[in-house]
Structure formats: C-alpha cells, structure tokens
XYZ file of N, CA, C and O in Angstrom:
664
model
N -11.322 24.278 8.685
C -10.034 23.687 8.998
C -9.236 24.591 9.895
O -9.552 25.764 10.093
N -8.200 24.011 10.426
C -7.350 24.738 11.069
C -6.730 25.613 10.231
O -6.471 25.234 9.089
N -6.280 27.331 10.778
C -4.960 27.876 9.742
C -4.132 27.946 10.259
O -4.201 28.611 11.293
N -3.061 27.437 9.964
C -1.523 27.634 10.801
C -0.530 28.966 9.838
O 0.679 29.189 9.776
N -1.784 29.655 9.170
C -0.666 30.620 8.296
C -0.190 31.180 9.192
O 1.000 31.382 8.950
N -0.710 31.844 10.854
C 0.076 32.686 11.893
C 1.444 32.361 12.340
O 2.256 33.023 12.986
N 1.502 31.006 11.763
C 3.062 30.387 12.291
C 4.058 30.770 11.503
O 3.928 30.536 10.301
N 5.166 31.381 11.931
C 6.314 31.828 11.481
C 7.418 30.835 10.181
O 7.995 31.177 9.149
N 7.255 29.234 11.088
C 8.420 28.413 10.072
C 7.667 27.897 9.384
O 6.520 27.504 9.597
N 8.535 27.866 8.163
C 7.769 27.659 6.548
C 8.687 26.051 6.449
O 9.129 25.506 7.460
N 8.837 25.511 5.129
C 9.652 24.242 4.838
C 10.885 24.549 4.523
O 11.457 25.389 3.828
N 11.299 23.204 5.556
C 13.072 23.625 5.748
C 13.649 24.419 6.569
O 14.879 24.393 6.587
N 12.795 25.522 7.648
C 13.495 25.531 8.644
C 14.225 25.129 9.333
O 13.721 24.096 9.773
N 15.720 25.359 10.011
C 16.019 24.417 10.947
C 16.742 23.078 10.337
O 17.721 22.545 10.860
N 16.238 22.726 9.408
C 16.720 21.552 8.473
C 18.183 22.021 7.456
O 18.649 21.192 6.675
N 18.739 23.286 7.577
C 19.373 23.442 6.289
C 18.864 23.055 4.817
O 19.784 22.962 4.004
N 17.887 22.870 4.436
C 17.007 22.651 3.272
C 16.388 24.009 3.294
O 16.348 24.939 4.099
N 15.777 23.691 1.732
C 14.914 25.134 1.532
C 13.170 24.379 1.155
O 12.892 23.218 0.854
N 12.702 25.001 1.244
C 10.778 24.664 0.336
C 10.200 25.797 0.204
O 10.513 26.976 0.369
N 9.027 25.051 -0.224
C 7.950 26.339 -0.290
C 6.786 25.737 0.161
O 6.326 24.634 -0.133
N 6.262 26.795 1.091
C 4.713 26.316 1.701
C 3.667 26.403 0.662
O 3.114 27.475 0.415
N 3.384 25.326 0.057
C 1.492 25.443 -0.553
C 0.478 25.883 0.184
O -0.303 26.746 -0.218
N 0.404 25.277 1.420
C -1.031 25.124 1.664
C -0.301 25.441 3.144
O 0.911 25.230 3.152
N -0.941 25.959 4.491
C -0.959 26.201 5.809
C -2.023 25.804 6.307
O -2.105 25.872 7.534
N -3.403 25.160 5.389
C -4.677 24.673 6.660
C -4.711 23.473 6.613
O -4.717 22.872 5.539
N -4.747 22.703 8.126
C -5.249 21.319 7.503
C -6.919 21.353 7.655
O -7.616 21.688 8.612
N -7.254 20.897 6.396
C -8.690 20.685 6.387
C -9.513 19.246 6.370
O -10.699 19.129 6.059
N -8.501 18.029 6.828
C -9.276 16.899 6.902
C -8.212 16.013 7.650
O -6.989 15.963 7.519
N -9.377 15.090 8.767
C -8.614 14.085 9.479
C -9.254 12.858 9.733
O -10.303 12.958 10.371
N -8.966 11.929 9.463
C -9.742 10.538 9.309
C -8.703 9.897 10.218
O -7.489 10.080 10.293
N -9.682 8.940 11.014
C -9.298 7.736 10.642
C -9.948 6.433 11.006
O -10.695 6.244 11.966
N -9.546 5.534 10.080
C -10.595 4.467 9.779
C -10.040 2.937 9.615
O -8.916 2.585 9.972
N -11.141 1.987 8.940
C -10.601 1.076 8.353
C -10.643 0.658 7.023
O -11.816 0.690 6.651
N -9.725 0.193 5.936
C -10.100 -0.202 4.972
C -9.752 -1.558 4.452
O -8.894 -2.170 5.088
N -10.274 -2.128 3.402
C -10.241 -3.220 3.077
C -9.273 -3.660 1.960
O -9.687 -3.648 0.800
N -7.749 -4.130 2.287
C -7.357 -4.329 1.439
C -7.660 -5.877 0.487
O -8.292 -6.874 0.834
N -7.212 -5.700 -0.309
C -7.062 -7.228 -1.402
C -6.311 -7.020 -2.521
O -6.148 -6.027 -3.230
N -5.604 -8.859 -2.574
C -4.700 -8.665 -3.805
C -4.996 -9.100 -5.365
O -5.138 -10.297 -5.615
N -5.063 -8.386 -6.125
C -5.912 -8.014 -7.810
C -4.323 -8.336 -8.587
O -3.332 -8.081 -7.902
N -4.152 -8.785 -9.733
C -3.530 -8.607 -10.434
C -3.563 -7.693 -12.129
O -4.394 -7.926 -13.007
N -2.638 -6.846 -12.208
C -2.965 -6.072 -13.530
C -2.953 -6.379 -15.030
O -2.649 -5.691 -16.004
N -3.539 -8.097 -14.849
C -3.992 -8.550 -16.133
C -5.057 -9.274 -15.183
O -5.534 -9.044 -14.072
N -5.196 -10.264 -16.165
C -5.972 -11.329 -15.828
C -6.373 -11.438 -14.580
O -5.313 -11.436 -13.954
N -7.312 -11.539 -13.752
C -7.428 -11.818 -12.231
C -7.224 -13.517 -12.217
O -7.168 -14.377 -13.097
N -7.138 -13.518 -10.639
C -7.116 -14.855 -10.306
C -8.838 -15.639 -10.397
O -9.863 -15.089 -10.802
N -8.694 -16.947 -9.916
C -10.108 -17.349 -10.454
C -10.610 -17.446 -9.294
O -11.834 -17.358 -9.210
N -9.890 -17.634 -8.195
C -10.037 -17.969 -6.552
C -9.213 -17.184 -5.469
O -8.130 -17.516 -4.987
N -10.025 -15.979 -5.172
C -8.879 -15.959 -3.784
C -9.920 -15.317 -2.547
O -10.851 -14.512 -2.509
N -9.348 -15.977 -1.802
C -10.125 -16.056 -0.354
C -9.420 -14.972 0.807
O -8.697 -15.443 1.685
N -9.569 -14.150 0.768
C -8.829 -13.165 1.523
C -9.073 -13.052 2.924
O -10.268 -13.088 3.216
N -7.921 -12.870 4.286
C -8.407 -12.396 5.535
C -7.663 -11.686 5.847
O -6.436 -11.744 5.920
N -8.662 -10.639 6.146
C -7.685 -9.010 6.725
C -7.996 -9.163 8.248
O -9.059 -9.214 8.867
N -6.638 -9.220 8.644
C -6.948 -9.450 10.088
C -6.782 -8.337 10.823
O -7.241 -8.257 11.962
N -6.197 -7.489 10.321
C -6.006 -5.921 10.920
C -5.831 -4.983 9.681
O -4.763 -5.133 9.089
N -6.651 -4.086 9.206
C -6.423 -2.772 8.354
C -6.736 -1.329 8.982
O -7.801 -1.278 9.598
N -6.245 -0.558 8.946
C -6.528 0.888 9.726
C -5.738 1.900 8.756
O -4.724 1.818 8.064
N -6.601 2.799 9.012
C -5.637 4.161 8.145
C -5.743 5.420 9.080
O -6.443 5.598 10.076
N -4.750 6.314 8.397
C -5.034 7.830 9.202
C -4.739 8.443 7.955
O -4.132 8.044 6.961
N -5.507 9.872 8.338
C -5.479 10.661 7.077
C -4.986 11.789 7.907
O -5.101 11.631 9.122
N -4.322 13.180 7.375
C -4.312 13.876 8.220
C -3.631 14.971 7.327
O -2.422 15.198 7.286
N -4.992 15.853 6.352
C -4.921 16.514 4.973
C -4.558 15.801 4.126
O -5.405 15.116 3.553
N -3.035 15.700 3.709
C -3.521 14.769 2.218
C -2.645 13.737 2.217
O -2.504 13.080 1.185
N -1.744 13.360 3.656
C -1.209 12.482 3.811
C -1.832 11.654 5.066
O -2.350 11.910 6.153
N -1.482 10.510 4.288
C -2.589 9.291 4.344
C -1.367 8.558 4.539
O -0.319 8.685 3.905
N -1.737 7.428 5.913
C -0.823 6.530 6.638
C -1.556 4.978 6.608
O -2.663 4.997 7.145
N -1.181 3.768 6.131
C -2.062 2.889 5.743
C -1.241 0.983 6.522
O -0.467 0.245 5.911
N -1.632 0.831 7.496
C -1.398 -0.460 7.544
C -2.347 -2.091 7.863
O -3.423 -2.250 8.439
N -1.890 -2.591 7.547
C -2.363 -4.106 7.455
C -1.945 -5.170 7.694
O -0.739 -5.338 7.513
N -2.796 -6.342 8.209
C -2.175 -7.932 8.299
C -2.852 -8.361 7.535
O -4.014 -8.165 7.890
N -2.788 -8.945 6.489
C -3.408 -10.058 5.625
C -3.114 -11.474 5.363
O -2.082 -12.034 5.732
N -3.941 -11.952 4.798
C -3.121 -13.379 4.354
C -4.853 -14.040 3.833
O -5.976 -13.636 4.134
N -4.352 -15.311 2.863
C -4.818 -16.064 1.901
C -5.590 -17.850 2.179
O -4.957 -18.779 2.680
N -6.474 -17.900 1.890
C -7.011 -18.991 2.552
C -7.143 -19.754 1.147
O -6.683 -20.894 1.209
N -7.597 -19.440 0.049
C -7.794 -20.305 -1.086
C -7.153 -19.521 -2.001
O -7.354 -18.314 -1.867
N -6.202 -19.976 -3.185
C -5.509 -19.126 -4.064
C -5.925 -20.568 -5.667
O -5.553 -21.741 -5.649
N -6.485 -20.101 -6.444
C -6.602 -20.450 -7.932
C -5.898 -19.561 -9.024
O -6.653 -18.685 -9.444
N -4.979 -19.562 -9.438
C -4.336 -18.658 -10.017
C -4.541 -18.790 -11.150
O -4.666 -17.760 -11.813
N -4.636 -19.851 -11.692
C -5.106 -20.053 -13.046
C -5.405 -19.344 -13.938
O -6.627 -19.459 -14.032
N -5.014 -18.579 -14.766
C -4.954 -17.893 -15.916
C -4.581 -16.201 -15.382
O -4.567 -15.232 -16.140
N -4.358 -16.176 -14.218
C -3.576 -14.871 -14.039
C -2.328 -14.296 -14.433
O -1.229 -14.839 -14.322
N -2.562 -13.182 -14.891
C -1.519 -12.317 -16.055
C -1.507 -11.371 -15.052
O -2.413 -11.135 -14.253
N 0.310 -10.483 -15.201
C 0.134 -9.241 -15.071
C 1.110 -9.824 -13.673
O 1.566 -10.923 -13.356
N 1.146 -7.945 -12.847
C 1.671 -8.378 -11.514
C 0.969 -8.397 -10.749
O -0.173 -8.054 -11.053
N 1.272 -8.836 -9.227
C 0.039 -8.715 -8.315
C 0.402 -7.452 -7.417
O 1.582 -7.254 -7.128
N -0.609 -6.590 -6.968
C -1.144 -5.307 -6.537
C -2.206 -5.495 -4.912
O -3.024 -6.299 -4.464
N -1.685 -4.471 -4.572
C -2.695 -4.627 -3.173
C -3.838 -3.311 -3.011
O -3.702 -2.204 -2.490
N -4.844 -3.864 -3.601
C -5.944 -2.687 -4.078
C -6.638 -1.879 -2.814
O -6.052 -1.401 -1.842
N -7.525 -1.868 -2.996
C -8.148 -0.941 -1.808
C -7.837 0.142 -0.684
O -8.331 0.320 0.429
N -6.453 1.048 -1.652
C -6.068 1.584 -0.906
C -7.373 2.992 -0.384
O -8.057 3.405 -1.320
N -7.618 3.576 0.905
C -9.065 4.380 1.258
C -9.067 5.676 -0.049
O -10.154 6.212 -0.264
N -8.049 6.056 -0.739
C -7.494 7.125 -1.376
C -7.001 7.267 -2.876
O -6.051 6.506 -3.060
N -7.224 7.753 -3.634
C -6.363 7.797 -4.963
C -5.059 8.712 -4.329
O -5.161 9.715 -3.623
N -3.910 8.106 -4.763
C -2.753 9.164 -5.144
C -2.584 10.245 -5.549
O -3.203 10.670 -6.525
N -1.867 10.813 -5.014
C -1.428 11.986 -5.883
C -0.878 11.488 -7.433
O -0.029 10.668 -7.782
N -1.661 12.268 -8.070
C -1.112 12.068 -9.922
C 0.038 12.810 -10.538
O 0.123 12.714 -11.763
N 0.870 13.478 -9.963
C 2.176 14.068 -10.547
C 2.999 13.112 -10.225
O 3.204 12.551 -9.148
N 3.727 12.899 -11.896
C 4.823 11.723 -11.584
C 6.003 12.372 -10.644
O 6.452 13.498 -10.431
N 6.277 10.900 -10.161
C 7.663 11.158 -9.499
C 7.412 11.170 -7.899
O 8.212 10.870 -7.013
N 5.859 11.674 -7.769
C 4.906 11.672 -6.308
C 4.997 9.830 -6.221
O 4.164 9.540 -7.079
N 5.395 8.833 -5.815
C 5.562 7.612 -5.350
C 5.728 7.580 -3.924
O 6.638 8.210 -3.386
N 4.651 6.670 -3.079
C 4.268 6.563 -2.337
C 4.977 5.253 -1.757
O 5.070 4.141 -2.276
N 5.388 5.658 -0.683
C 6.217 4.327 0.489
C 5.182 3.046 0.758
O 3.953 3.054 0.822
N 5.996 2.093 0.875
C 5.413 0.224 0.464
C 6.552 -0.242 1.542
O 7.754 -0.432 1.359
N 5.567 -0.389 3.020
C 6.748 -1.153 3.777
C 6.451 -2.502 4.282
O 5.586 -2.652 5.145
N 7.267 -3.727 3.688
C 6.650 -4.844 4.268
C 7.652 -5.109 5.615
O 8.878 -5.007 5.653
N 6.644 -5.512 6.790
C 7.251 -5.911 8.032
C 7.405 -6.777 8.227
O 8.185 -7.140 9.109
N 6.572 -7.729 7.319
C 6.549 -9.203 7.666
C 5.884 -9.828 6.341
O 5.098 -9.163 5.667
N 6.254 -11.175 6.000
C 5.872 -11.734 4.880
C 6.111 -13.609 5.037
O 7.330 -13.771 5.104
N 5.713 -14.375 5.080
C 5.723 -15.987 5.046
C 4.632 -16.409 4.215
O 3.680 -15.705 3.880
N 4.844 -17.650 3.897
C 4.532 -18.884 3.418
C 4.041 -18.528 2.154
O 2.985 -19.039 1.783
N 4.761 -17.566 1.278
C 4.969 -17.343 0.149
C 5.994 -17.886 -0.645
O 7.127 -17.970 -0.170
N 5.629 -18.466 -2.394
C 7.058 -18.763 -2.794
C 8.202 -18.116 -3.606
O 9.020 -18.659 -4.348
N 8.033 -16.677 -3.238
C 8.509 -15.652 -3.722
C 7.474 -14.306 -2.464
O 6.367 -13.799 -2.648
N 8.168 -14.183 -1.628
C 7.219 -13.627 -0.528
C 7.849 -11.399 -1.204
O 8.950 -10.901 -1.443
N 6.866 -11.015 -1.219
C 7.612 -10.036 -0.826
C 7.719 -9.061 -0.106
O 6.999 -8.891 0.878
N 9.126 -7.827 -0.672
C 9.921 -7.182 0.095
C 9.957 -5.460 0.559
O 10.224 -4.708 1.497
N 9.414 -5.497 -1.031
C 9.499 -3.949 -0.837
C 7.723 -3.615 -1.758
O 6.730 -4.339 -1.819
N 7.971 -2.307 -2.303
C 6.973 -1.674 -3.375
C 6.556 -0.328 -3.274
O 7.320 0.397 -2.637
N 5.557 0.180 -3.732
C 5.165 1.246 -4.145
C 3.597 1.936 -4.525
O 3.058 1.484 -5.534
N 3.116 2.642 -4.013
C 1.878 3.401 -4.809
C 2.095 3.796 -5.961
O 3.105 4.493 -6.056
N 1.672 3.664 -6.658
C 1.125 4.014 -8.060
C 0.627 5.004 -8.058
O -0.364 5.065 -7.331
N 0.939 6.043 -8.686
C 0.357 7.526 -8.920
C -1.111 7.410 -9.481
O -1.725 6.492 -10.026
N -1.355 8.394 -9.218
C -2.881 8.293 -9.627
C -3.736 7.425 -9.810
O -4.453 7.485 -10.809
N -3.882 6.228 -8.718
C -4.330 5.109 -8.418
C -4.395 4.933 -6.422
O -3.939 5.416 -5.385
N -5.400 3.786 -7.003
C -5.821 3.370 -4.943
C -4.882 1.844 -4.892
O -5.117 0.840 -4.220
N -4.071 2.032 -5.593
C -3.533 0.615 -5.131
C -1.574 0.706 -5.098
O -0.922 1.655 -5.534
N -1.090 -0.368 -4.557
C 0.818 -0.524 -4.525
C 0.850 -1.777 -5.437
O -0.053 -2.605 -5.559
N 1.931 -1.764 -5.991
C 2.437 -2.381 -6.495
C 3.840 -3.278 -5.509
O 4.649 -2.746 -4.749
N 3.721 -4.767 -5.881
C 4.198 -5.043 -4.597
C 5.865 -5.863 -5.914
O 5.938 -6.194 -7.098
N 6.731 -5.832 -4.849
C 8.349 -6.178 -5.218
C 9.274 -7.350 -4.285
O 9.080 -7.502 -3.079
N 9.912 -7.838 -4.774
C 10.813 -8.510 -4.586
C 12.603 -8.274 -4.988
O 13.044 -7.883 -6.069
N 13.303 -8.602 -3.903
C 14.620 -8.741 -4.636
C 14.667 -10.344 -5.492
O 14.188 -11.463 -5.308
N 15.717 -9.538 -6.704
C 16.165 -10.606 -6.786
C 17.914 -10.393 -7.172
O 18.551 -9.470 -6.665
N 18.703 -11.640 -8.374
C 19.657 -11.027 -8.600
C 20.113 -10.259 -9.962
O 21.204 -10.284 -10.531
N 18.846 -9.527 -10.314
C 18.848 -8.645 -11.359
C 18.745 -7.368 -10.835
O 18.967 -6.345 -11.483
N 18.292 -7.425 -9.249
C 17.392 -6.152 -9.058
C 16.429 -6.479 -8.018
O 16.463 -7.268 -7.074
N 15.013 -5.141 -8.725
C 13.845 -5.835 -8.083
C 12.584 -6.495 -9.377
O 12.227 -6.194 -10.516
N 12.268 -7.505 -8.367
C 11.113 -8.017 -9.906
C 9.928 -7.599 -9.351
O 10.042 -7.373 -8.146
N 8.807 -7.413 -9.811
C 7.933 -7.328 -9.280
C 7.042 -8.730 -9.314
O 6.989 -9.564 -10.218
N 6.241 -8.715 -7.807
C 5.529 -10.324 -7.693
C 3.996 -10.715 -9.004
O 3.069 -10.045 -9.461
N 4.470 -12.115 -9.163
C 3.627 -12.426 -10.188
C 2.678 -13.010 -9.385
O 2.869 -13.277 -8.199
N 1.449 -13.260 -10.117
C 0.507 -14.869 -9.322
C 1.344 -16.130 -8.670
O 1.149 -16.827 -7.674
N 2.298 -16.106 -9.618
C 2.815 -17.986 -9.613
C 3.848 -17.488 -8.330
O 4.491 -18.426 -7.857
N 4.101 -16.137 -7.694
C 4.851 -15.966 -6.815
C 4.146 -16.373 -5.167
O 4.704 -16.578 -4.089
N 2.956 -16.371 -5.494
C 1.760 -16.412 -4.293
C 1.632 -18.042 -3.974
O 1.424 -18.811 -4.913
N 1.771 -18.560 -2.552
C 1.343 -20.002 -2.516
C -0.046 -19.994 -3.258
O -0.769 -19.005 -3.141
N -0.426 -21.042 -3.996
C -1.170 -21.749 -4.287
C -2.007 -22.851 -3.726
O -1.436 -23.706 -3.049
N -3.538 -22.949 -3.967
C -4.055 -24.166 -3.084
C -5.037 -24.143 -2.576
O -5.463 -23.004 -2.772
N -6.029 -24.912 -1.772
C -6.657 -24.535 -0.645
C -6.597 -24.377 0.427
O -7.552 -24.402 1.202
N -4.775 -24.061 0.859
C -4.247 -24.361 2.132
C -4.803 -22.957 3.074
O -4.836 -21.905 2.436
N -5.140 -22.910 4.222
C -5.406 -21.935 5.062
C -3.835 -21.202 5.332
O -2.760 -21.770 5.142
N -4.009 -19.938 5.773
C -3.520 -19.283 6.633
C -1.961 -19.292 5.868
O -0.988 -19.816 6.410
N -1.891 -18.511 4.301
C -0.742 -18.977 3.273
C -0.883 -16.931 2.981
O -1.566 -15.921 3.152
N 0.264 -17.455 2.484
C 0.649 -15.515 1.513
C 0.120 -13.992 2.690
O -0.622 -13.011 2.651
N 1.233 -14.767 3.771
C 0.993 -13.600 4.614
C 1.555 -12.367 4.853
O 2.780 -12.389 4.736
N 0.971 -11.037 5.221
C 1.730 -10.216 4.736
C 0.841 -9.072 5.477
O -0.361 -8.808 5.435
N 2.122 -8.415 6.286
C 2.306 -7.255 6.861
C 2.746 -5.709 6.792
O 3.799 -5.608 7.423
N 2.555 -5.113 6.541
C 2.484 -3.851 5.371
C 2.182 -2.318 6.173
O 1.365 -2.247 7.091
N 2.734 -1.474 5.826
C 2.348 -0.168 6.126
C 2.235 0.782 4.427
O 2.814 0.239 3.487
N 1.839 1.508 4.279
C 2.044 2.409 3.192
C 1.415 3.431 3.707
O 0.394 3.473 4.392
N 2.535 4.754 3.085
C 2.476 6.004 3.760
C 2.541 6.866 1.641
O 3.308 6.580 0.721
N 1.595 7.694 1.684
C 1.561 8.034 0.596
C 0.446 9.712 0.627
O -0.250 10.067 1.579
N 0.617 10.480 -0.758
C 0.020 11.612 -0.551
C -1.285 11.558 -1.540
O -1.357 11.088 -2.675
N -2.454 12.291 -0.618
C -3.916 11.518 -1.527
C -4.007 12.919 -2.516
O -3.558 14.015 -2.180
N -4.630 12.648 -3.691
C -4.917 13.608 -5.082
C -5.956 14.707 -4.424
O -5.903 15.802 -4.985
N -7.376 14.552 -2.768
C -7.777 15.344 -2.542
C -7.476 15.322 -1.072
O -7.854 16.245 -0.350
C-alpha cells in the first residue's frame, strides 16, 4: 500500500477540529459493480423481479462509495413481514455502534409510500430504507412497495457512502 505517514497533517488540520490518525496507508482500491436487491427482515416476499439498471461502487481503504438505479417488474408481497432493506451491499460495515452509514435517495416513483432517506446497518451488507412521515421517520414496509405484475414500478435511485469492517 501506499504510506502517507511522511505527511505532516494529521485529522483536523486546518479545520479547527481535533482527531487522531489510526491508520496513514491506504492499502486497497476497488472499483466495481454490485448487485443490489430488496429483502425484507422478516418474511421475504414471494415474487420480486428486480432490474438494476446501473450499480457501481468505489472502495478506497475502508471507505466504500455505493450507487444505483433500480426498479421492480413483478412484486408478490404476500406474507411479507418486517421492513424492506436493500441487500447486496459489496462490503460488511463497520461493527462499532454509532458507525452508521449515509442512505441517499435521488430519486424515487411509482411507489405507494416511495422512499426518502435511510441507513447502513452496522455490521451488515445491507441499508435500511425510510420514509417521512407525521410522526417522524417510518421505516418502508412491503405493503409500501407497488404491487403487481406491472413493469418498470418501485423505482429508486440511491447512493450510500459508508465505512467497510476490512
């Protein structure tokens, strides 16, 4: 890997902040494609037809940059429990709580509860996906996802930026 220990500024230079440097080498740089899909954390669905029309990642040491276009061609929801999740992230998380990983949606249609925001899950390859509502945020269920055999439904545009466990 590279060592950048010869470099003088540590974390928080310049920033008025303070840190502390862990690590000075980067020792890994990817980048690729991966396959996302949406799983729910009970019950799965009985039908879903997924098209990733664009997924790409960058890695670059242990932060990992992740975006996607997706969307839904057949949805059977039928006996799905739990919330729905966007799995296949290329990486497990970092596992120290409080390490929560950025969930940015850019774009979202023909959902009936589309959503807005979310999150990586620590010590896991997948986000957990959110909605406003007027409690707050809820997180999206199955019954939030169009339903059907309709093409080209539950679309959704996404970046997630998060730190990987290696």
């Amino acid at each position: 890997g590279i060592d950048f220990g010869a470099v003088t500024t540590s974390a928080g230079d310049g920033s008025g902040t303070t840190g502390t440097v862990s690590n000075q080498v980067l020792s890994d740089y990817e980048f690729g494609s991966w396959t996302p899909s949406f799983a729910t954390s009970g019950a799965d669905f009985t039908t879903m037809t997924m098209e990733v029309l664009a997924a790409q990642y960058v890695k670059v040491g242990r932060y990992v940059h992740c975006q996607a276009y997706v969307r839904t061609d057949n949805v059977d929801a039928t006996g799905a429990s739990g919330t729905v999740v966007v799995q296949g992230l290329p990486f497990v998380a970092e596992a120290t709580s409080g390490n929560y990983g950025l969930f940015h949606v850019g774009y979202s249609a023909l959902w009936v509860n589309a959503p807005a925001t979310g999150y990586v899950q620590t010590n896991a390859a997948y986000a957990r996906l959110g909605r406003y509502s007027t409690t707050g945020i809820s997180f999206i269920t199955a019954s939030d996802l169009t339903a059907g055999a309709s093409a080209n439904k539950n679309e959704l545009i996404f970046s997630v930026s998060y730190i990987a466990s290696t």
